[in-house]
Amino acid sequence: MRLEPITDPSIARRLGFPFAALCTTFLIASLLAMIAGGNPFSVLGLILKGAFGSQFAILETLNRATPLIFTGLAVAVAFRAKFWNIGAEAQLYAGALLTVLLGTGALPWPSAALLPVLAVAAILAGAVLLLGPAILKTRFGVDEVVTTLLFNFIFLLFISMLLEGPLKDPMGMGWPKSERLIAEARLPRIAEGLRLHWGFGLAILSAVMIWIIQTRSTLGYEMRAVGLNRQAAAFAGIPVNRVLLKTALLSGGLAALAGFSEVAGVKASLTLDLSPGYGYTGIIVAMLALLNPLGVVVAALFVAGIFVGADSMSRAADVPTYLADMMLAIALLLMVLAIMLTRFRIVRD
Amino acid sequence: MNTTAVEALRLEGITKRFGALTANDAVSLSLNKGEVVALLGENGAGKTTLMNILFGQYAADSGTVHVFGKPLPSGNSRAALDAGVGMVHQHFTLADNLTVQENITLGAEPLLRIRADRQGARQRILDLSEKYHLQVSPDARVGTLTVGERQRVEILKALYRDVRILILDEPTAVLTPQEADDLFATLRLAIADGLSIIFISHKLHEVMAIADRVVVLRHGKVTGGVATKDTDKAALAAMMMGTQAQPPKVAAAMPGAVLLQLDQVCTPDQGSAPGLKSVSLALKAGQIIGLAGVSGNGQAALADVVGGTAKPTAGTLTLNGDDRLDWTPRIAVQSGIARIPEDRHKTGTIADFDLTENAILERYTAPDFSKSGWLNWRAARDFANAIITKYDVRCPGPDTPIRLLSGGNMQKLILGRTLEAAPQVILANQPVRGLDIGAVHYVHSQLLAARARGAAVLLISEDLDEVMALSDVIHVISDGRLSPGFARGELTPAQLGLWMAGQGFEDEMKHAS
């Protein structure tokens, strides 16, 4: 058995294999559910119902998808230029930190003025955070996978230090959490009475904007060229290092918006459990979306749906929520396989 | 060839389709022991596909392969290797970070063994390299070797495995004339020992020199087979092209003003490749300057300086009389320098970009194609379509990824995108390497047309015939130094060869002192 490259895969092939990967994911998940003692059909049904079965469930899924869209976009933008940003988690907390620093009363402004300032401050914080690894890479050739990944731990410890010290809420009963945002710094709900805040709208808007930038702007063209062939890009006169720095700024800013949106839209204060690994899950989201910014929205909804659905399923069927993590891992592995199968065909000897 | 020849290889009715394209259509071919068969054909004629099937990298849709009478399972490289089939690819398949010996024994020896017989392997490599005049040190790291040396490693690798049938895909495309002669001497020794060779080449004089028989492929079909002693170059070219191929006629040039001037330019050495040593060169309007030289003697450094990808450490670059201190690829393009890069796959184009995206690669910031950071795809597409029509780029359309195009059509797109800007200086670095005769003539006629409208052309090539045929003035580059210029017809190839070996420079220096 061998692999033979396909020079020009058909649309059916490019869509069929990823779809088959998703179906297989659900099949394996039901087997796992069965092993865990549940009825495979009811478990899958419960996940679906928990994720999309009611207005409440759908809104919960959309809420959960919001930070994943931001981190997914951050990763997709960077990976497109072959800039391996594994540090979306730290950039998310940088955005959250700035939101809390400026949103807890430091700027006593009305919402219309305060929220844009908070968002921009968050973006700048995330961008600056990623600028360091980007400069190390372009100047000295330091591998950004190592720097961004390790910086996550440093930055989380730094946040922890702040929450135990200067940022600690004096009214927090000793918990390591910041003060709450003032009311003007909270993102409003999209509709009265619905548990969905405007962070979701901002996420969708960001995805569309990134898509437009990638397909229509010279910067998007440059980022794709640098990602596909750095040598040819440099020969053609594309300033490769400058493009990588711009990519880093954009990627870091997007990841930071996840932190802004979670604090201003949901939690209202900064704690160390603000993100259950949204920065890392963003990598899965971006890969599932094949780095397409609009695909990121769909992939984020899929991933969020599995998490939310598994939560509610585990309450009803007594199957552990870890099933969600396994499903994601399986989906990612199968998707990688599916992508390979769209580009190669298996030939039997 | 003797009459009781043993048949080493027989391909019968090989057919291979890629989607709608039939790369090989019922191709049959036989090869006797100790025989050299040349496989001749334009780019995209199906030569490489056929050899990849023989070597087991592709599985044929139908047809059979017999090696010394035994059928070879289709699509199995291991079986092909075991049967004694070896292949030297056009693009070498060596690991740069391993030594010569490690590269040669890789795959030939079991990977996991307590004690590898390194000494024995080393001795065998030394014996083989002595026997076949393949000079290369077993301990050298492949990354430090020249192209010619790397090819010797590839051939040693095949001989080390006792191949009985050797496939050479465009082996001389990257060699100097002397290196090519050395290669032929080696091959003759191996043939005398019973090796059978399939030789893929575009260069007709080489085919005539080395092959016993020629098989011509066109559009995936065998269109002719002839013994070399019964044919000549013109007849072969006609068989390959389908029509009689004519090289462009070169009229005398009338050089005008100096457009681009390099004065005492120096660049640092790059690993084993020498940098430029105080190079001065004037490119004049309406003149083609040819740069002859053995590969890796500073051609790349010179091309980088002219093309803007490297800055000189000393010396000046003057364009139209103005010193250019800030010299980048983009400024070079904007100043009217057309650049045809040495490697069209790696530096000239982006494989996964479509033709439109590749067409604007150098000039996407120009007002024609973008305004305040937003691209005008309609204009870009029109530009690509114009190139496709005007330069006869054969492709399904401007939205096709460029990696699906043959080398010749890729080069036509590169020519089109640079020449459409009506450049005043053209830097053509190995512009026809690996192209078929039709494409070669096309590229050459475009360069001559550019000269006729007053462009200055710097032609860098390792193909001496090309340099001598096109250039009004020839310089030789050796170890980063530039020889004085010789007008057309002043030097014979033999004299040029001496300069290329660096010998003329010594005399020159004596005169100077």
PDB file of N, CA, C and O in Angstrom, chain B residues 65-103:
ATOM      1  N   VAL B  65       5.994  -4.352 -16.682  1.00  0.00           N
ATOM      2  CA  VAL B  65       7.428  -4.072 -16.676  1.00  0.00           C
ATOM      3  C   VAL B  65       8.147  -5.391 -16.418  1.00  0.00           C
ATOM      4  O   VAL B  65       7.806  -6.112 -15.471  1.00  0.00           O
ATOM      5  N   HIS B  66       9.100  -5.736 -17.285  1.00  0.00           N
ATOM      6  CA  HIS B  66       9.915  -6.924 -17.058  1.00  0.00           C
ATOM      7  C   HIS B  66      11.363  -6.505 -16.906  1.00  0.00           C
ATOM      8  O   HIS B  66      11.887  -5.756 -17.730  1.00  0.00           O
ATOM      9  N   VAL B  67      12.017  -6.991 -15.849  1.00  0.00           N
ATOM     10  CA  VAL B  67      13.433  -6.730 -15.661  1.00  0.00           C
ATOM     11  C   VAL B  67      14.170  -8.064 -15.762  1.00  0.00           C
ATOM     12  O   VAL B  67      13.894  -8.976 -14.984  1.00  0.00           O
ATOM     13  N   PHE B  68      15.048  -8.183 -16.747  1.00  0.00           N
ATOM     14  CA  PHE B  68      15.754  -9.435 -17.039  1.00  0.00           C
ATOM     15  C   PHE B  68      14.768 -10.602 -17.079  1.00  0.00           C
ATOM     16  O   PHE B  68      14.991 -11.638 -16.463  1.00  0.00           O
ATOM     17  N   GLY B  69      13.673 -10.369 -17.775  1.00  0.00           N
ATOM     18  CA  GLY B  69      12.722 -11.449 -18.003  1.00  0.00           C
ATOM     19  C   GLY B  69      11.710 -11.653 -16.903  1.00  0.00           C
ATOM     20  O   GLY B  69      10.717 -12.351 -17.096  1.00  0.00           O
ATOM     21  N   LYS B  70      11.947 -11.053 -15.715  1.00  0.00           N
ATOM     22  CA  LYS B  70      11.002 -11.269 -14.613  1.00  0.00           C
ATOM     23  C   LYS B  70      10.052 -10.081 -14.497  1.00  0.00           C
ATOM     24  O   LYS B  70      10.476  -8.925 -14.578  1.00  0.00           O
ATOM     25  N   PRO B  71       8.771 -10.351 -14.292  1.00  0.00           N
ATOM     26  CA  PRO B  71       7.838  -9.229 -14.146  1.00  0.00           C
ATOM     27  C   PRO B  71       8.101  -8.469 -12.831  1.00  0.00           C
ATOM     28  O   PRO B  71       8.452  -9.070 -11.815  1.00  0.00           O
ATOM     29  N   LEU B  72       7.925  -7.162 -12.906  1.00  0.00           N
ATOM     30  CA  LEU B  72       8.143  -6.324 -11.726  1.00  0.00           C
ATOM     31  C   LEU B  72       6.775  -5.914 -11.196  1.00  0.00           C
ATOM     32  O   LEU B  72       5.946  -5.425 -11.955  1.00  0.00           O
ATOM     33  N   PRO B  73       6.510  -6.141  -9.899  1.00  0.00           N
ATOM     34  CA  PRO B  73       5.219  -5.691  -9.372  1.00  0.00           C
ATOM     35  C   PRO B  73       5.105  -4.176  -9.533  1.00  0.00           C
ATOM     36  O   PRO B  73       6.083  -3.464  -9.339  1.00  0.00           O
ATOM     37  N   SER B  74       3.917  -3.736  -9.894  1.00  0.00           N
ATOM     38  CA  SER B  74       3.782  -2.319 -10.211  1.00  0.00           C
ATOM     39  C   SER B  74       3.698  -1.488  -8.938  1.00  0.00           C
ATOM     40  O   SER B  74       3.156  -1.910  -7.924  1.00  0.00           O
ATOM     41  N   GLY B  75       4.260  -0.297  -8.989  1.00  0.00           N
ATOM     42  CA  GLY B  75       4.144   0.638  -7.883  1.00  0.00           C
ATOM     43  C   GLY B  75       4.877   0.231  -6.620  1.00  0.00           C
ATOM     44  O   GLY B  75       4.409   0.474  -5.519  1.00  0.00           O
ATOM     45  N   ASN B  76       6.012  -0.408  -6.761  1.00  0.00           N
ATOM     46  CA  ASN B  76       6.748  -0.845  -5.575  1.00  0.00           C
ATOM     47  C   ASN B  76       8.231  -0.520  -5.766  1.00  0.00           C
ATOM     48  O   ASN B  76       8.957  -1.247  -6.437  1.00  0.00           O
ATOM     49  N   SER B  77       8.666   0.589  -5.174  1.00  0.00           N
ATOM     50  CA  SER B  77      10.052   1.030  -5.358  1.00  0.00           C
ATOM     51  C   SER B  77      11.034   0.009  -4.803  1.00  0.00           C
ATOM     52  O   SER B  77      12.097  -0.205  -5.355  1.00  0.00           O
ATOM     53  N   ARG B  78      10.651  -0.628  -3.702  1.00  0.00           N
ATOM     54  CA  ARG B  78      11.535  -1.605  -3.072  1.00  0.00           C
ATOM     55  C   ARG B  78      11.813  -2.761  -4.032  1.00  0.00           C
ATOM     56  O   ARG B  78      12.958  -3.181  -4.200  1.00  0.00           O
ATOM     57  N   ALA B  79      10.751  -3.239  -4.706  1.00  0.00           N
ATOM     58  CA  ALA B  79      10.936  -4.331  -5.666  1.00  0.00           C
ATOM     59  C   ALA B  79      11.818  -3.888  -6.819  1.00  0.00           C
ATOM     60  O   ALA B  79      12.672  -4.636  -7.299  1.00  0.00           O
ATOM     61  N   ALA B  80      11.621  -2.633  -7.261  1.00  0.00           N
ATOM     62  CA  ALA B  80      12.439  -2.120  -8.357  1.00  0.00           C
ATOM     63  C   ALA B  80      13.907  -2.061  -7.939  1.00  0.00           C
ATOM     64  O   ALA B  80      14.791  -2.464  -8.690  1.00  0.00           O
ATOM     65  N   LEU B  81      14.145  -1.579  -6.717  1.00  0.00           N
ATOM     66  CA  LEU B  81      15.518  -1.519  -6.209  1.00  0.00           C
ATOM     67  C   LEU B  81      16.119  -2.917  -6.137  1.00  0.00           C
ATOM     68  O   LEU B  81      17.253  -3.154  -6.550  1.00  0.00           O
ATOM     69  N   ASP B  82      15.322  -3.871  -5.593  1.00  0.00           N
ATOM     70  CA  ASP B  82      15.815  -5.232  -5.443  1.00  0.00           C
ATOM     71  C   ASP B  82      16.134  -5.866  -6.791  1.00  0.00           C
ATOM     72  O   ASP B  82      17.018  -6.706  -6.906  1.00  0.00           O
ATOM     73  N   ALA B  83      15.355  -5.470  -7.826  1.00  0.00           N
ATOM     74  CA  ALA B  83      15.592  -6.037  -9.153  1.00  0.00           C
ATOM     75  C   ALA B  83      16.784  -5.384  -9.838  1.00  0.00           C
ATOM     76  O   ALA B  83      17.158  -5.763 -10.939  1.00  0.00           O
ATOM     77  N   GLY B  84      17.369  -4.365  -9.191  1.00  0.00           N
ATOM     78  CA  GLY B  84      18.561  -3.753  -9.768  1.00  0.00           C
ATOM     79  C   GLY B  84      18.287  -2.515 -10.593  1.00  0.00           C
ATOM     80  O   GLY B  84      19.080  -2.142 -11.438  1.00  0.00           O
ATOM     81  N   VAL B  85      17.131  -1.866 -10.338  1.00  0.00           N
ATOM     82  CA  VAL B  85      16.835  -0.619 -11.040  1.00  0.00           C
ATOM     83  C   VAL B  85      17.203   0.543 -10.113  1.00  0.00           C
ATOM     84  O   VAL B  85      16.801   0.562  -8.955  1.00  0.00           O
ATOM     85  N   GLY B  86      17.988   1.478 -10.627  1.00  0.00           N
ATOM     86  CA  GLY B  86      18.356   2.655  -9.838  1.00  0.00           C
ATOM     87  C   GLY B  86      18.014   3.906 -10.608  1.00  0.00           C
ATOM     88  O   GLY B  86      17.947   3.897 -11.831  1.00  0.00           O
ATOM     89  N   MET B  87      17.749   4.975  -9.867  1.00  0.00           N
ATOM     90  CA  MET B  87      17.374   6.205 -10.555  1.00  0.00           C
ATOM     91  C   MET B  87      18.090   7.395  -9.941  1.00  0.00           C
ATOM     92  O   MET B  87      18.164   7.520  -8.724  1.00  0.00           O
ATOM     93  N   VAL B  88      18.633   8.260 -10.788  1.00  0.00           N
ATOM     94  CA  VAL B  88      19.189   9.532 -10.334  1.00  0.00           C
ATOM     95  C   VAL B  88      18.228  10.610 -10.804  1.00  0.00           C
ATOM     96  O   VAL B  88      18.065  10.828 -11.999  1.00  0.00           O
ATOM     97  N   HIS B  89      17.562  11.232  -9.830  1.00  0.00           N
ATOM     98  CA  HIS B  89      16.535  12.206 -10.173  1.00  0.00           C
ATOM     99  C   HIS B  89      17.144  13.519 -10.590  1.00  0.00           C
ATOM    100  O   HIS B  89      18.261  13.866 -10.222  1.00  0.00           O
ATOM    101  N   GLN B  90      16.353  14.268 -11.335  1.00  0.00           N
ATOM    102  CA  GLN B  90      16.759  15.595 -11.771  1.00  0.00           C
ATOM    103  C   GLN B  90      17.035  16.467 -10.539  1.00  0.00           C
ATOM    104  O   GLN B  90      18.015  17.180 -10.488  1.00  0.00           O
ATOM    105  N   HIS B  91      16.146  16.378  -9.561  1.00  0.00           N
ATOM    106  CA  HIS B  91      16.379  17.074  -8.297  1.00  0.00           C
ATOM    107  C   HIS B  91      16.873  16.012  -7.323  1.00  0.00           C
ATOM    108  O   HIS B  91      16.170  15.065  -7.023  1.00  0.00           O
ATOM    109  N   PHE B  92      18.093  16.200  -6.851  1.00  0.00           N
ATOM    110  CA  PHE B  92      18.748  15.143  -6.090  1.00  0.00           C
ATOM    111  C   PHE B  92      17.976  14.791  -4.830  1.00  0.00           C
ATOM    112  O   PHE B  92      17.310  15.614  -4.240  1.00  0.00           O
ATOM    113  N   THR B  93      18.100  13.523  -4.430  1.00  0.00           N
ATOM    114  CA  THR B  93      17.423  13.058  -3.228  1.00  0.00           C
ATOM    115  C   THR B  93      18.473  12.665  -2.205  1.00  0.00           C
ATOM    116  O   THR B  93      18.647  11.498  -1.902  1.00  0.00           O
ATOM    117  N   LEU B  94      19.190  13.689  -1.724  1.00  0.00           N
ATOM    118  CA  LEU B  94      20.243  13.447  -0.743  1.00  0.00           C
ATOM    119  C   LEU B  94      19.916  14.207   0.534  1.00  0.00           C
ATOM    120  O   LEU B  94      19.235  15.222   0.498  1.00  0.00           O
ATOM    121  N   ALA B  95      20.408  13.685   1.657  1.00  0.00           N
ATOM    122  CA  ALA B  95      20.230  14.375   2.936  1.00  0.00           C
ATOM    123  C   ALA B  95      21.443  15.262   3.163  1.00  0.00           C
ATOM    124  O   ALA B  95      22.561  14.779   3.316  1.00  0.00           O
ATOM    125  N   ASP B  96      21.212  16.593   3.176  1.00  0.00           N
ATOM    126  CA  ASP B  96      22.304  17.554   3.278  1.00  0.00           C
ATOM    127  C   ASP B  96      23.120  17.412   4.560  1.00  0.00           C
ATOM    128  O   ASP B  96      24.296  17.696   4.579  1.00  0.00           O
ATOM    129  N   ASN B  97      22.450  16.998   5.633  1.00  0.00           N
ATOM    130  CA  ASN B  97      23.137  17.014   6.923  1.00  0.00           C
ATOM    131  C   ASN B  97      23.888  15.710   7.199  1.00  0.00           C
ATOM    132  O   ASN B  97      24.491  15.564   8.240  1.00  0.00           O
ATOM    133  N   LEU B  98      23.837  14.773   6.278  1.00  0.00           N
ATOM    134  CA  LEU B  98      24.586  13.524   6.458  1.00  0.00           C
ATOM    135  C   LEU B  98      25.840  13.551   5.591  1.00  0.00           C
ATOM    136  O   LEU B  98      25.942  14.311   4.640  1.00  0.00           O
ATOM    137  N   THR B  99      26.782  12.670   5.896  1.00  0.00           N
ATOM    138  CA  THR B  99      27.999  12.600   5.092  1.00  0.00           C
ATOM    139  C   THR B  99      27.721  11.812   3.815  1.00  0.00           C
ATOM    140  O   THR B  99      26.666  11.199   3.660  1.00  0.00           O
ATOM    141  N   VAL B 100      28.704  11.862   2.918  1.00  0.00           N
ATOM    142  CA  VAL B 100      28.593  11.133   1.660  1.00  0.00           C
ATOM    143  C   VAL B 100      28.361   9.648   1.938  1.00  0.00           C
ATOM    144  O   VAL B 100      27.464   9.019   1.385  1.00  0.00           O
ATOM    145  N   GLN B 101      29.182   9.102   2.850  1.00  0.00           N
ATOM    146  CA  GLN B 101      29.060   7.665   3.130  1.00  0.00           C
ATOM    147  C   GLN B 101      27.688   7.330   3.702  1.00  0.00           C
ATOM    148  O   GLN B 101      27.061   6.357   3.309  1.00  0.00           O
ATOM    149  N   GLU B 102      27.223   8.165   4.623  1.00  0.00           N
ATOM    150  CA  GLU B 102      25.913   7.900   5.228  1.00  0.00           C
ATOM    151  C   GLU B 102      24.805   7.956   4.184  1.00  0.00           C
ATOM    152  O   GLU B 102      23.884   7.146   4.191  1.00  0.00           O
ATOM    153  N   ASN B 103      24.919   8.923   3.260  1.00  0.00           N
ATOM    154  CA  ASN B 103      23.924   9.014   2.201  1.00  0.00           C
ATOM    155  C   ASN B 103      23.932   7.773   1.320  1.00  0.00           C
ATOM    156  O   ASN B 103      22.887   7.290   0.889  1.00  0.00           O
TER     157      ASN B 103
END
